CSV table of C-alpha atoms in Angstrom, one decimal:
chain,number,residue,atom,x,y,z
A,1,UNK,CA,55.7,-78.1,140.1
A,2,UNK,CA,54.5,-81.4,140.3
A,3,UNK,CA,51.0,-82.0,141.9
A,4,UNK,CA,51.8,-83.6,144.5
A,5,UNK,CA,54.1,-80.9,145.8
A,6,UNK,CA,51.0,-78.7,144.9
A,7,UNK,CA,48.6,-80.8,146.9
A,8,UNK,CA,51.4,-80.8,149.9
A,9,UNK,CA,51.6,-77.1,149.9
A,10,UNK,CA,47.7,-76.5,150.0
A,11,UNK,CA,47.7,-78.6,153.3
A,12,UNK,CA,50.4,-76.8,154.9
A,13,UNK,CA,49.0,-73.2,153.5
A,14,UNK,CA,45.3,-74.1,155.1
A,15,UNK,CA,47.0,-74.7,158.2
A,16,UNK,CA,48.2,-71.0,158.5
A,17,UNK,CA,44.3,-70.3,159.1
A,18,UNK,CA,44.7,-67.7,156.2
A,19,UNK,CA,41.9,-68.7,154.7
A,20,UNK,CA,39.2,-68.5,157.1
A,21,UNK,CA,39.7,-65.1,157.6
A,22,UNK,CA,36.5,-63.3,155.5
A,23,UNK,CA,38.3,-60.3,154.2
A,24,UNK,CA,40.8,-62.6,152.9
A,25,UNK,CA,38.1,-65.0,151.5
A,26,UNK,CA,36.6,-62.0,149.8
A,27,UNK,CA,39.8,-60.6,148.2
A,28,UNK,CA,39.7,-63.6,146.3
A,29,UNK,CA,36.4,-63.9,145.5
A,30,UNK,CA,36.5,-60.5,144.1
A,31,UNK,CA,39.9,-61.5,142.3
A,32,UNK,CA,38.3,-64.2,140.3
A,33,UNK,CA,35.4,-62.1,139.5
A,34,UNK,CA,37.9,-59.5,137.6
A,35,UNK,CA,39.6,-61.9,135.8
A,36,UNK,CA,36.7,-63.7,134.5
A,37,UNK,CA,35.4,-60.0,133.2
A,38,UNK,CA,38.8,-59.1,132.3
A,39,UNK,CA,39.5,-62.4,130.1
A,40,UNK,CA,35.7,-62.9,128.6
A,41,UNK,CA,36.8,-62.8,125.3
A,42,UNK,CA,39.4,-65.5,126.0
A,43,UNK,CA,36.7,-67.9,127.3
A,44,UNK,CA,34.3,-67.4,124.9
A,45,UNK,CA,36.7,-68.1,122.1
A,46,UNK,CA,37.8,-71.5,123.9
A,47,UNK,CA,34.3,-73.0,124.3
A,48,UNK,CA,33.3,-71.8,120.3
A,49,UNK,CA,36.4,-74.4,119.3
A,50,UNK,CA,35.4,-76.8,121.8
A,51,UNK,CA,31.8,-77.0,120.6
A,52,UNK,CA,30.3,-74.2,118.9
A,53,UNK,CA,28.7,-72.5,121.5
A,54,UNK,CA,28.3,-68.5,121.2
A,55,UNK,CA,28.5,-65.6,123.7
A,56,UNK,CA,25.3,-65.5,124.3
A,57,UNK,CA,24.3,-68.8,125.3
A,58,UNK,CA,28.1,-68.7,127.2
A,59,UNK,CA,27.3,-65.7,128.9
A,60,UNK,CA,23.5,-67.1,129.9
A,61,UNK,CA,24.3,-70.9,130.9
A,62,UNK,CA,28.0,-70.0,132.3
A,63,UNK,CA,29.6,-66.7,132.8
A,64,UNK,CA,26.5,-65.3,134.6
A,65,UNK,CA,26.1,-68.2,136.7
A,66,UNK,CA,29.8,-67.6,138.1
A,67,UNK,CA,29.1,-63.9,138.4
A,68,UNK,CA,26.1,-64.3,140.2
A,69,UNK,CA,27.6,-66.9,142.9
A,70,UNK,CA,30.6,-64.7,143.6
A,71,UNK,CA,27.7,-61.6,143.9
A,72,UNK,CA,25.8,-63.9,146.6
A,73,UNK,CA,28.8,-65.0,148.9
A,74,UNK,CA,30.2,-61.3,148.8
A,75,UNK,CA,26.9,-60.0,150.0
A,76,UNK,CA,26.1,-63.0,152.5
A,77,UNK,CA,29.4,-64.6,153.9
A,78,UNK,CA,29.7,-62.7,156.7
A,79,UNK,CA,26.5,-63.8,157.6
A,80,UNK,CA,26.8,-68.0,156.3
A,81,UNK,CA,30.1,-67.8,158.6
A,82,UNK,CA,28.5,-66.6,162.0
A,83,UNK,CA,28.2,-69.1,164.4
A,84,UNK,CA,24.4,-69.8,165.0
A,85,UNK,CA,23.0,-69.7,168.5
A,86,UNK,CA,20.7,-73.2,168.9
A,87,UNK,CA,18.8,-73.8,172.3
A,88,UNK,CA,20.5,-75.6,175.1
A,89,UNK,CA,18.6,-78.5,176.5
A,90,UNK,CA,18.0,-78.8,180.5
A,91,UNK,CA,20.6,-81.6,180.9
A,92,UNK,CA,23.1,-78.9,179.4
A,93,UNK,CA,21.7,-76.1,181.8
A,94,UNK,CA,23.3,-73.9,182.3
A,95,UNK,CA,25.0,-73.7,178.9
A,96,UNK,CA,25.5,-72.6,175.4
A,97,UNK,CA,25.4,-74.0,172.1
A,98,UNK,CA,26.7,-73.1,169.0
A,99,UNK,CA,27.4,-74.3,165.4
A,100,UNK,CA,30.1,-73.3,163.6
A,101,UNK,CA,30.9,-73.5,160.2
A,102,UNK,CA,34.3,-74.4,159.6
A,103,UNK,CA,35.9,-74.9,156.3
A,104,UNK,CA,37.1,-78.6,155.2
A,105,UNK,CA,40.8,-78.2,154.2
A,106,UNK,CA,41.9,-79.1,150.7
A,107,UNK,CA,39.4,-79.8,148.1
A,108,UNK,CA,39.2,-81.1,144.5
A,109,UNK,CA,36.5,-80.2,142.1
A,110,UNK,CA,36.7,-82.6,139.0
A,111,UNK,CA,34.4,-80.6,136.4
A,112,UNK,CA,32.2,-81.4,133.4
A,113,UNK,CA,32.4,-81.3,129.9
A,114,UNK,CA,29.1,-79.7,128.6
A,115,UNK,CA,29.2,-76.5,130.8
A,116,UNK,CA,32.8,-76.7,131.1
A,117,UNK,CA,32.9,-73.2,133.1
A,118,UNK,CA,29.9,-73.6,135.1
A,119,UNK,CA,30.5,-76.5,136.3
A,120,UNK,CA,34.2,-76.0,137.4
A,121,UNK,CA,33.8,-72.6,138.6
A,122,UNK,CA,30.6,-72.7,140.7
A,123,UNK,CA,32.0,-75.4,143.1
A,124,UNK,CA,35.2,-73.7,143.2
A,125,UNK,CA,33.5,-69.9,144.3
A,126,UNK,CA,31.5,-72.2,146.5
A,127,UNK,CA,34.7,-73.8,148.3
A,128,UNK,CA,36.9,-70.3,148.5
A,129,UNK,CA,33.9,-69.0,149.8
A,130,UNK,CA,33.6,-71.7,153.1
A,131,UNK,CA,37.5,-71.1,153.2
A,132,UNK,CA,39.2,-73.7,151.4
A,133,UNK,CA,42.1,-74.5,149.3
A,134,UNK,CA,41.4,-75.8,145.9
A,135,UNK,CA,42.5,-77.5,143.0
A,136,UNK,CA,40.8,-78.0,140.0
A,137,UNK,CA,40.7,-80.3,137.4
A,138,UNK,CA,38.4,-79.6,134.3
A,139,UNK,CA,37.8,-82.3,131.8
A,140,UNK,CA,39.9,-82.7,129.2
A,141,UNK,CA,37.4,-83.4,126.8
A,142,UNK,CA,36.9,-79.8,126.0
A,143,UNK,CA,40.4,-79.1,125.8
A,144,UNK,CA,40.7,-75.4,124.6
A,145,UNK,CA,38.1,-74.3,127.9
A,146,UNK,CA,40.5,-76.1,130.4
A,147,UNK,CA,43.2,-74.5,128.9
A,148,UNK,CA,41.6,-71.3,129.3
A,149,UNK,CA,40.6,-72.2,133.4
A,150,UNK,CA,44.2,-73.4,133.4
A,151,UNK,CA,46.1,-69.9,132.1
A,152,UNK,CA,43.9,-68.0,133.9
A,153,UNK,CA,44.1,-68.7,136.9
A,154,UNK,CA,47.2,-70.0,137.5
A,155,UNK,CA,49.3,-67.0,135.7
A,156,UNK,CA,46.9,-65.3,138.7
A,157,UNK,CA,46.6,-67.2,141.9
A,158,UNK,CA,49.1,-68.7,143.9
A,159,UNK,CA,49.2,-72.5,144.2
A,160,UNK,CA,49.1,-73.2,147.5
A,161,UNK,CA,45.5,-71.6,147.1
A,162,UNK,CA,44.1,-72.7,144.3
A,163,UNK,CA,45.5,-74.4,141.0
A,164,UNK,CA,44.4,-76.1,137.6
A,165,UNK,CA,45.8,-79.3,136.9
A,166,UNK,CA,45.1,-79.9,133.3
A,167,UNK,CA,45.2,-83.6,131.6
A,168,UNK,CA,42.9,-86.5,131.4
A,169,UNK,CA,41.8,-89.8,132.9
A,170,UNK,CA,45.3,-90.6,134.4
A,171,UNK,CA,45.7,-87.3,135.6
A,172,UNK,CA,42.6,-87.6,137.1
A,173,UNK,CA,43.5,-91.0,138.5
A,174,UNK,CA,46.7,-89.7,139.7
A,175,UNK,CA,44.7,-87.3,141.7
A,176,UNK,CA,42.0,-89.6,143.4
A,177,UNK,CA,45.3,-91.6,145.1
A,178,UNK,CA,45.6,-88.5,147.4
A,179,UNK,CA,43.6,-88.0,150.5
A,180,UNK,CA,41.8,-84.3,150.2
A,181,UNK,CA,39.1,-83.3,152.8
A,182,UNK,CA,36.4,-83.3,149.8
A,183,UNK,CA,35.7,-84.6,146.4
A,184,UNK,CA,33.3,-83.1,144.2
A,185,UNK,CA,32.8,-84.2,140.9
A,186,UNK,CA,30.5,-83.6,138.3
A,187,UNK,CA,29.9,-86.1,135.6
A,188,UNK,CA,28.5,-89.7,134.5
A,189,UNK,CA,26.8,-92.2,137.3
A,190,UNK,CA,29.4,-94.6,135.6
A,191,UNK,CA,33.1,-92.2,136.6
A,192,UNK,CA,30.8,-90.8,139.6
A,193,UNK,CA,31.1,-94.9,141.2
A,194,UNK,CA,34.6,-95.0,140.2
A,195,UNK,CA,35.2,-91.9,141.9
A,196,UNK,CA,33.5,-92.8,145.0
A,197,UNK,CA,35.0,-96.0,145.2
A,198,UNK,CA,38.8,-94.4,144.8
A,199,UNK,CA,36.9,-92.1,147.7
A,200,UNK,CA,36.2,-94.6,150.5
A,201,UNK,CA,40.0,-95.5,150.3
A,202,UNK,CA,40.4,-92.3,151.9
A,203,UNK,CA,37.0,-91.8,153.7
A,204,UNK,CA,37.0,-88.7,151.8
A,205,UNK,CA,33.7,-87.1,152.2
A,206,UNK,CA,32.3,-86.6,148.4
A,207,UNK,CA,29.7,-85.1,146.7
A,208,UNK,CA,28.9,-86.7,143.1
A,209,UNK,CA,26.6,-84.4,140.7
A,210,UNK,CA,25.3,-87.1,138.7
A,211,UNK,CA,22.9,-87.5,135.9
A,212,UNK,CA,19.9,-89.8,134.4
A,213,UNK,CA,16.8,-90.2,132.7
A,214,UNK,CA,15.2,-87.2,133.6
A,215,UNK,CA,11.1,-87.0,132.5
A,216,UNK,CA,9.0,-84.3,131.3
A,217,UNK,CA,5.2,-85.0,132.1
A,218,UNK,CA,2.6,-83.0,129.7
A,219,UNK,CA,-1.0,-83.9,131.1
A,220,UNK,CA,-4.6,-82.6,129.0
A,221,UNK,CA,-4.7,-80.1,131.8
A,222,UNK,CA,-1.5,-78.1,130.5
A,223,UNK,CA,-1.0,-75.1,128.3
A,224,UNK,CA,-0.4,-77.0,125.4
A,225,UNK,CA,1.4,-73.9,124.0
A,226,UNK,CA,3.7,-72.6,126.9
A,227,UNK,CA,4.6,-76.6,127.6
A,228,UNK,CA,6.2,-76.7,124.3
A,229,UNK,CA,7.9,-74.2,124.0
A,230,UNK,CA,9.5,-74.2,127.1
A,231,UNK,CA,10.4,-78.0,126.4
A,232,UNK,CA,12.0,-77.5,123.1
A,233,UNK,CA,13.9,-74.7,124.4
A,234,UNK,CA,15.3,-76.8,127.6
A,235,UNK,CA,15.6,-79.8,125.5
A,236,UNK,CA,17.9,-78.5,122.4
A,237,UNK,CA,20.0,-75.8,124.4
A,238,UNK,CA,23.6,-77.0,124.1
A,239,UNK,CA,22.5,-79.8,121.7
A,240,UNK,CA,20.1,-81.5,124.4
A,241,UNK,CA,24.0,-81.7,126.0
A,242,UNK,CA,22.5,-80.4,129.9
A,243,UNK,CA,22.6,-83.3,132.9
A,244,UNK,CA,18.9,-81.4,133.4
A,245,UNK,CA,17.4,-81.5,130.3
A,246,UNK,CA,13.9,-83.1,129.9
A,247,UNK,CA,15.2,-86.7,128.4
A,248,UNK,CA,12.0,-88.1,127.5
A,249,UNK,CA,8.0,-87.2,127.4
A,250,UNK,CA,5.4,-88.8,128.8
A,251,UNK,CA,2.4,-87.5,127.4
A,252,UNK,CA,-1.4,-87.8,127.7
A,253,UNK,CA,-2.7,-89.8,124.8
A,254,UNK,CA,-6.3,-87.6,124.2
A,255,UNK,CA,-3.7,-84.7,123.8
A,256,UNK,CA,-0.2,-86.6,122.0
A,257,UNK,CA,-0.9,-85.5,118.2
A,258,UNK,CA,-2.0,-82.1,118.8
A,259,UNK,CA,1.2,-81.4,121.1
A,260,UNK,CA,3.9,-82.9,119.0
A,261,UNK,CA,2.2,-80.8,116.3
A,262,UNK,CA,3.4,-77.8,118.2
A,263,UNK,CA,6.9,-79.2,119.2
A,264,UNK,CA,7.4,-79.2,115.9
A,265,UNK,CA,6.2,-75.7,115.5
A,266,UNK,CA,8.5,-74.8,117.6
A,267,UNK,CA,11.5,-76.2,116.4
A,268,UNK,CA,10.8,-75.3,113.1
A,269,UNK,CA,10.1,-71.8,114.6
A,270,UNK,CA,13.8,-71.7,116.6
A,271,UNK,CA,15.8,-73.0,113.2
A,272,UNK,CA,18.1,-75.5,114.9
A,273,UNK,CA,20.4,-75.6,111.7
A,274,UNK,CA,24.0,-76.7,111.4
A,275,UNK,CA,25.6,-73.0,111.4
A,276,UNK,CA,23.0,-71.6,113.9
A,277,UNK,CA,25.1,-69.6,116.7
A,278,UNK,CA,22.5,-70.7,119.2
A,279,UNK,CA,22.6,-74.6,118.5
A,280,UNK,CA,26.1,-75.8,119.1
A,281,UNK,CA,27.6,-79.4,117.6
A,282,UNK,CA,28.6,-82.5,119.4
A,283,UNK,CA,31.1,-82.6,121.6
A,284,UNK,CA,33.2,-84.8,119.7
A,285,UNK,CA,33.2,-87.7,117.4
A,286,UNK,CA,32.8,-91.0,119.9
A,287,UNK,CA,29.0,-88.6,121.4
A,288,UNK,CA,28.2,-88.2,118.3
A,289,UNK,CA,28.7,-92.1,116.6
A,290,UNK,CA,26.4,-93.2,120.1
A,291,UNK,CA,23.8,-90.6,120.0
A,292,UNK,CA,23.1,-91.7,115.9
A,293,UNK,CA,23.2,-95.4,117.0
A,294,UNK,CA,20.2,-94.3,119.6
A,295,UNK,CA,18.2,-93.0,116.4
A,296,UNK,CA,15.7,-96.2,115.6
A,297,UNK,CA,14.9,-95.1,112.0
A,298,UNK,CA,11.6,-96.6,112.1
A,299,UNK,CA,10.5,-94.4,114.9
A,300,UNK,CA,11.4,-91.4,113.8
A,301,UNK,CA,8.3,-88.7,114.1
A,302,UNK,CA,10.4,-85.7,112.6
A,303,UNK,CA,14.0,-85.0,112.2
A,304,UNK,CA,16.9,-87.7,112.3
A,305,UNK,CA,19.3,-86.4,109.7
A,306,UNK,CA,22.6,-85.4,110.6
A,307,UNK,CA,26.4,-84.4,109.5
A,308,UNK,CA,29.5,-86.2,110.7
A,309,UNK,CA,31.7,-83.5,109.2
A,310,UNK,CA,30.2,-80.7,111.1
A,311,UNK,CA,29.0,-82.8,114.2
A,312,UNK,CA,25.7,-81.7,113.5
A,313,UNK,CA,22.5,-83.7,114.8
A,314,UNK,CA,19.2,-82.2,113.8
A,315,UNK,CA,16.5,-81.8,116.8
A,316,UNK,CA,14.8,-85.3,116.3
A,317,UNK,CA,11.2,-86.9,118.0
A,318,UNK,CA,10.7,-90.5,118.5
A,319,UNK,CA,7.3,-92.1,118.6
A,320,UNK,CA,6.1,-95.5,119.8
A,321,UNK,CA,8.8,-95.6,122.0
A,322,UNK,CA,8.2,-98.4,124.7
A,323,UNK,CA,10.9,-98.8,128.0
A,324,UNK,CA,13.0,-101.4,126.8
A,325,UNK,CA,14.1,-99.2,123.6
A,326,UNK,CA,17.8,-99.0,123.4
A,327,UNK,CA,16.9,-94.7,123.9
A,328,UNK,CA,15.5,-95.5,127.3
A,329,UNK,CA,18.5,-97.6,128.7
A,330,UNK,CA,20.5,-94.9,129.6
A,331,UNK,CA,20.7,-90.7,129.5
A,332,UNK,CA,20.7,-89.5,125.9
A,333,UNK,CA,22.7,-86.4,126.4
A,334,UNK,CA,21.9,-85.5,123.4
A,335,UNK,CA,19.1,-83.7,120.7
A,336,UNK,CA,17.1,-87.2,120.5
A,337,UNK,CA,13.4,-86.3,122.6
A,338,UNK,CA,11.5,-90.0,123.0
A,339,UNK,CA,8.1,-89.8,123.4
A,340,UNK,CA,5.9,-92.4,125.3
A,341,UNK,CA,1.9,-92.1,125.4
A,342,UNK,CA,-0.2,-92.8,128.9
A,343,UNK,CA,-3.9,-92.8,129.4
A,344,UNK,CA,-3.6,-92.5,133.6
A,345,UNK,CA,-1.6,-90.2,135.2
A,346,UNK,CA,-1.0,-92.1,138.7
A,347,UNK,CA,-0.5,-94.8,136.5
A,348,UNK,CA,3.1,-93.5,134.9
A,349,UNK,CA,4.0,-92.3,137.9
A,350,UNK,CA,4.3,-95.8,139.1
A,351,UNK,CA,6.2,-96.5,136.4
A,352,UNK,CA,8.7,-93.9,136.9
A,353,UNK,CA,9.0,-95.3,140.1
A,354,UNK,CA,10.5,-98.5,138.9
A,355,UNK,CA,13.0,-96.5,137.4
A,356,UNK,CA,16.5,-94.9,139.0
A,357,UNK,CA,15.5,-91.8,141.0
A,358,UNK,CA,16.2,-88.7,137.9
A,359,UNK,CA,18.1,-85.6,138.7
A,360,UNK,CA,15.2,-83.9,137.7
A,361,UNK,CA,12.0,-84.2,136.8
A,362,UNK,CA,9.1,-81.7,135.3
A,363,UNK,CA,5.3,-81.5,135.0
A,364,UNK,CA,3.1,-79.2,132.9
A,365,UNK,CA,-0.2,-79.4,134.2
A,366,UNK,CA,-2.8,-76.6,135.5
A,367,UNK,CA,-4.7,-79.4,137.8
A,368,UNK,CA,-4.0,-79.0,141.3
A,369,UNK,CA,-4.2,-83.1,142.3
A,370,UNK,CA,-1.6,-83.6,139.6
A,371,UNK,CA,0.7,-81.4,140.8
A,372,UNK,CA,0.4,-83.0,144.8
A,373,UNK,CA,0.9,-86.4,143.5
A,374,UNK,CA,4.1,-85.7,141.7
A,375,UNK,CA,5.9,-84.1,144.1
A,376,UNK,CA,4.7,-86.3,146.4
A,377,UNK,CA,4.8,-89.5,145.1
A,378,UNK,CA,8.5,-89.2,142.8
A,379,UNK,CA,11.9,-88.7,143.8
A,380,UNK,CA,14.6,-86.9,141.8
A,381,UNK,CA,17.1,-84.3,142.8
A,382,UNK,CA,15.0,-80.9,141.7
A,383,UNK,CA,12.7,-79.9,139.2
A,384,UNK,CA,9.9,-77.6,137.8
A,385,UNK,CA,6.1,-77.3,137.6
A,386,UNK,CA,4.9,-75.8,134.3
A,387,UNK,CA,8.9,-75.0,133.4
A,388,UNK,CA,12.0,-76.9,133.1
A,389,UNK,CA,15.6,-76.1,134.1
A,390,UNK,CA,14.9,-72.8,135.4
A,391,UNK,CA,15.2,-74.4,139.5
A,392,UNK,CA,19.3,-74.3,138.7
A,393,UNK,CA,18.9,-70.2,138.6
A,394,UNK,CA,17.6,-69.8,142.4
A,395,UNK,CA,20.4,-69.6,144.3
A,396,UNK,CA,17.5,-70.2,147.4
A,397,UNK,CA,17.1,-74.0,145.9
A,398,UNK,CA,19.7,-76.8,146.7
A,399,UNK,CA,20.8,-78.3,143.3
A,400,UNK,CA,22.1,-82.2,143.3
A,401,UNK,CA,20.9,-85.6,143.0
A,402,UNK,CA,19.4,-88.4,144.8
A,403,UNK,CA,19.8,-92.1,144.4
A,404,UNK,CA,21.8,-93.2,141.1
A,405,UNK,CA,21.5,-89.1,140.4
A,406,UNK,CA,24.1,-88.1,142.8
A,407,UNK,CA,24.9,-87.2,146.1
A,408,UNK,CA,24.7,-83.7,147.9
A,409,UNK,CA,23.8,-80.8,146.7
A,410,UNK,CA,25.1,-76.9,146.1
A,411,UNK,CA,24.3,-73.6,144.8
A,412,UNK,CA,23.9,-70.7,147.5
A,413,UNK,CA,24.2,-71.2,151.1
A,414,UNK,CA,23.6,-75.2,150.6
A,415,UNK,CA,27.4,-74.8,148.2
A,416,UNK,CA,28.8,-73.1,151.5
A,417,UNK,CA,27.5,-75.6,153.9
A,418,UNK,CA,28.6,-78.7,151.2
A,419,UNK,CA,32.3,-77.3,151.9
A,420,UNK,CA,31.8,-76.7,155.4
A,421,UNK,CA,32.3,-79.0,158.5
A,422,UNK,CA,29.2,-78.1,160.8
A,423,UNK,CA,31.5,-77.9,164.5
A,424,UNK,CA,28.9,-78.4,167.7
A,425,UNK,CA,30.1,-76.5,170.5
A,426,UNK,CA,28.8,-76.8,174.0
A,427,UNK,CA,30.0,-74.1,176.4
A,428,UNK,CA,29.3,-74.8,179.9
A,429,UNK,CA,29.2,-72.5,183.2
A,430,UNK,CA,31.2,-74.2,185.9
A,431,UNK,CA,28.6,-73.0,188.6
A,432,UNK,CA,25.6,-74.9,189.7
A,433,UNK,CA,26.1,-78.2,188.6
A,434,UNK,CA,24.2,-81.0,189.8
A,435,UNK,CA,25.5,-84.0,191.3
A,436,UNK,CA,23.2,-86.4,189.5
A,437,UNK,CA,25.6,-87.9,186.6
A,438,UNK,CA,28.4,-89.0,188.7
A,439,UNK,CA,28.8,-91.9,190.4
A,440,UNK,CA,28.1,-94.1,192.8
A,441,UNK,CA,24.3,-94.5,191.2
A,442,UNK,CA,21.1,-95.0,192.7
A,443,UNK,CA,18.3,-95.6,192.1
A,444,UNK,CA,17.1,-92.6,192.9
A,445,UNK,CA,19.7,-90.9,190.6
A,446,UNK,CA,17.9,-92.3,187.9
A,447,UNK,CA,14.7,-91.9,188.7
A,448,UNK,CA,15.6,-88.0,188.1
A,449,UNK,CA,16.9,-88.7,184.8
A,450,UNK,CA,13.6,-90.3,184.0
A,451,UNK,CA,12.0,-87.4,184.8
A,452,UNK,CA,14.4,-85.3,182.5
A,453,UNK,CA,13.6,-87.0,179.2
């Protein structure tokens, strides 16, 4: 079946109101949850030959994240899907006003390489969940995972519904040329503009999950102990391959010997080695040749080596770093952790601030002012205080970007709303109805409206 017969028939299916219906929506949801159980195996076989990863970090960073999204729109869509009551001004007396969340239509998801099921999936429980039709398209870049999306659900799910339409970049462009209610893609600032310019063609509402230069903050007021650790585990998880991941420290300069003492502690301590199951390689060849070209042998504070043949890239520090590095141009996406020294804390923050707005941002710190000022002062899509990461597994928190880091946000009832329309609805009684609006005007007339603002 060609895809744009597919796209034809998901238009015409949402208009048989099928889908809104919540038992129907929940079938489905449930549906996908079985065959996810049913074919684990199959998916964690088809990310190990994409790039190494093992079950448990597959399970952990993917399958559980899935799992858990289907589990909260099963318990809570009756309740996302009830029209809310809102109050009803005195212009609008006597009235009632409602919102109602109606799904979108037909909607693509274009999903990311590094958590190739996460990232597909999640929008796409989100999406079935408001009531939509889907299709998906995974990248192609991990080939055997898309594959896996692709046979499973479309041996499983009718069409019309929801489909996975496999290929790469001219697939992709193929796809963009038709008008779908909502786009959301997951990826590089650099696609997300291409996408969003393909977008307004259409004035197809989008939402762009983006990426950046996202900073870690360790102050002389942090435990020095839990800060590392946490970083180096949220740093080097998928190969330092996570949109989220701390992408360079700024550090306190009283404390900056003592704590890359312990980084290094703890990388020694977590044996990123070539044939660990818990580090996995490169994605492929072209990542690998630009992360090595972003290691500046003379800055090197530990690590740096690495293996072509295995796509294997050791967990590797970078002192005396400065901005206009070639590692600070753009998001390193990879096991390469820059570090840059500051002596005042307000200080950096102002320098941050001349940056593009992160996706995230983290802070280790035990002082209270600290804390204030970076929340207050920066801007970035989400982030942690004496953690990192970690905000992505409360479904309660929007995850998304701001700025050159994306645009809307998902994950629980924010995912629902991101593929729902928001419908007002005024109801009126046809009883009592001043005369005040209509013409002829008088003065007088709108001397009462005056008096209603």
């Amino acid at each position: 079946m060609e895809i744009q017969e597919i796209v034809s028939k998901q238009k015409e299916f949402f208009k048989t109101q099928q889908t809104k219906n919540i038992r129907f929506r929940k079938m489905y949801l449930e549906k996908l949850r079985d065959l996810i159980l049913e074919n684990e195996n199959l998916l964690y076989e088809a990310i190990y030959k994409d790039f190494g990863k093992s079950k448990f970090d597959t399970f952990t960073t993917e399958i559980s994240f899935i799992l858990n999204d289907i589990k909260y729109y099963l318990k809570n869509l009756k309740s996302l899907s009830k029209p809310k009551k809102v109050s009803t001004n005195l212009v609008n007396q006597f009235g009632k006003s409602r919102i109602y969340s109606e799904p979108l239509g037909n909607i693509l998801v274009i999903g990311a390489w590094n958590y190739p099921y996460q990232l597909s999936l999640s929008p796409i429980v989100a999406a079935l969940a408001a009531g939509n039709c889907c299709i998906l398209k995974p990248s192609e870049i991990s080939e055997n995972t898309m594959k896996a999306m692709a046979k499973i659900i479309n041996e499983n799910f009718s069409p019309e519904y929801l489909y996975v339409y496999e290929g790469g970049i001219d697939e992709t462009t193929e796809l963009l040329k038709f008008k779908f209610d909502k786009i959301f893609f997951t990826g590089s600032t650099k696609v997300g503009k291409i996408v969003y310019k393909a977008t307004a063609e259409n004035l197809t509402p989008v939402t762009l999950e983006l990426g950046g230069k996202s900073p870690a903050i360790i102050t002389k007021d942090a435990n020095l102990e839990v800060a590392a650790k946490r970083i180096i585990w949220g740093k080097f998880l998928n190969a330092g391959q996570t949109c989220v991941a701390p992408d360079y420290l700024l550090i306190e300069d009283s404390i900056q010997e003592q704590f890359l003492e312990i980084l290094i502690k703890y990388i020694q301590e977590f044996k990123y080695e070539p044939n660990s199951e818990h580090y996995t390689k490169i994605i492929n060849q072209k990542n690998f040749e630009r992360l090595v070209n972003l290691i500046n042998k003379d800055k090197i504070y530990f690590g740096g080596n690495f293996n072509e043949e295995k796509l294997y890239i050791e967990p590797t520090i970078l002192t005396n770093i400065n901005w206009q590095d070639d590692v600070m141009q753009e998001e390193i996406f990879g096991p390469i952790l820059p570090v840059i020294s500051f002596k005042n804390f307000n200080l950096i923050l102002n320098e941050i601030l001349e940056l593009e707005k992160p996706l995230a941002a983290y802070l280790f710190t035990n002082n209270s002012e600290e804390k204030e000022n970076f929340i207050n002062k920066l801007s970035f899509g989400g982030g942690c205080i004496n953690d990192v990461m970690m905000h992505l597994g409360n479904e309660n928190l929007p995850f998304g970007g701001v700025g050159n880091s994306g645009i809307g946000n998902y994950h629980g009832k924010f995912g629902f709303e991101t593929f729902s329309h928001q419908k007002a609805i005024l109801e009126k009684a046809t009883w009592g109805e001043p005369n005040i609006k209509y013409p002829p005007y008088s003065e007088k007339k709108l001397g009462w409206i005056k008096k209603f603002l």
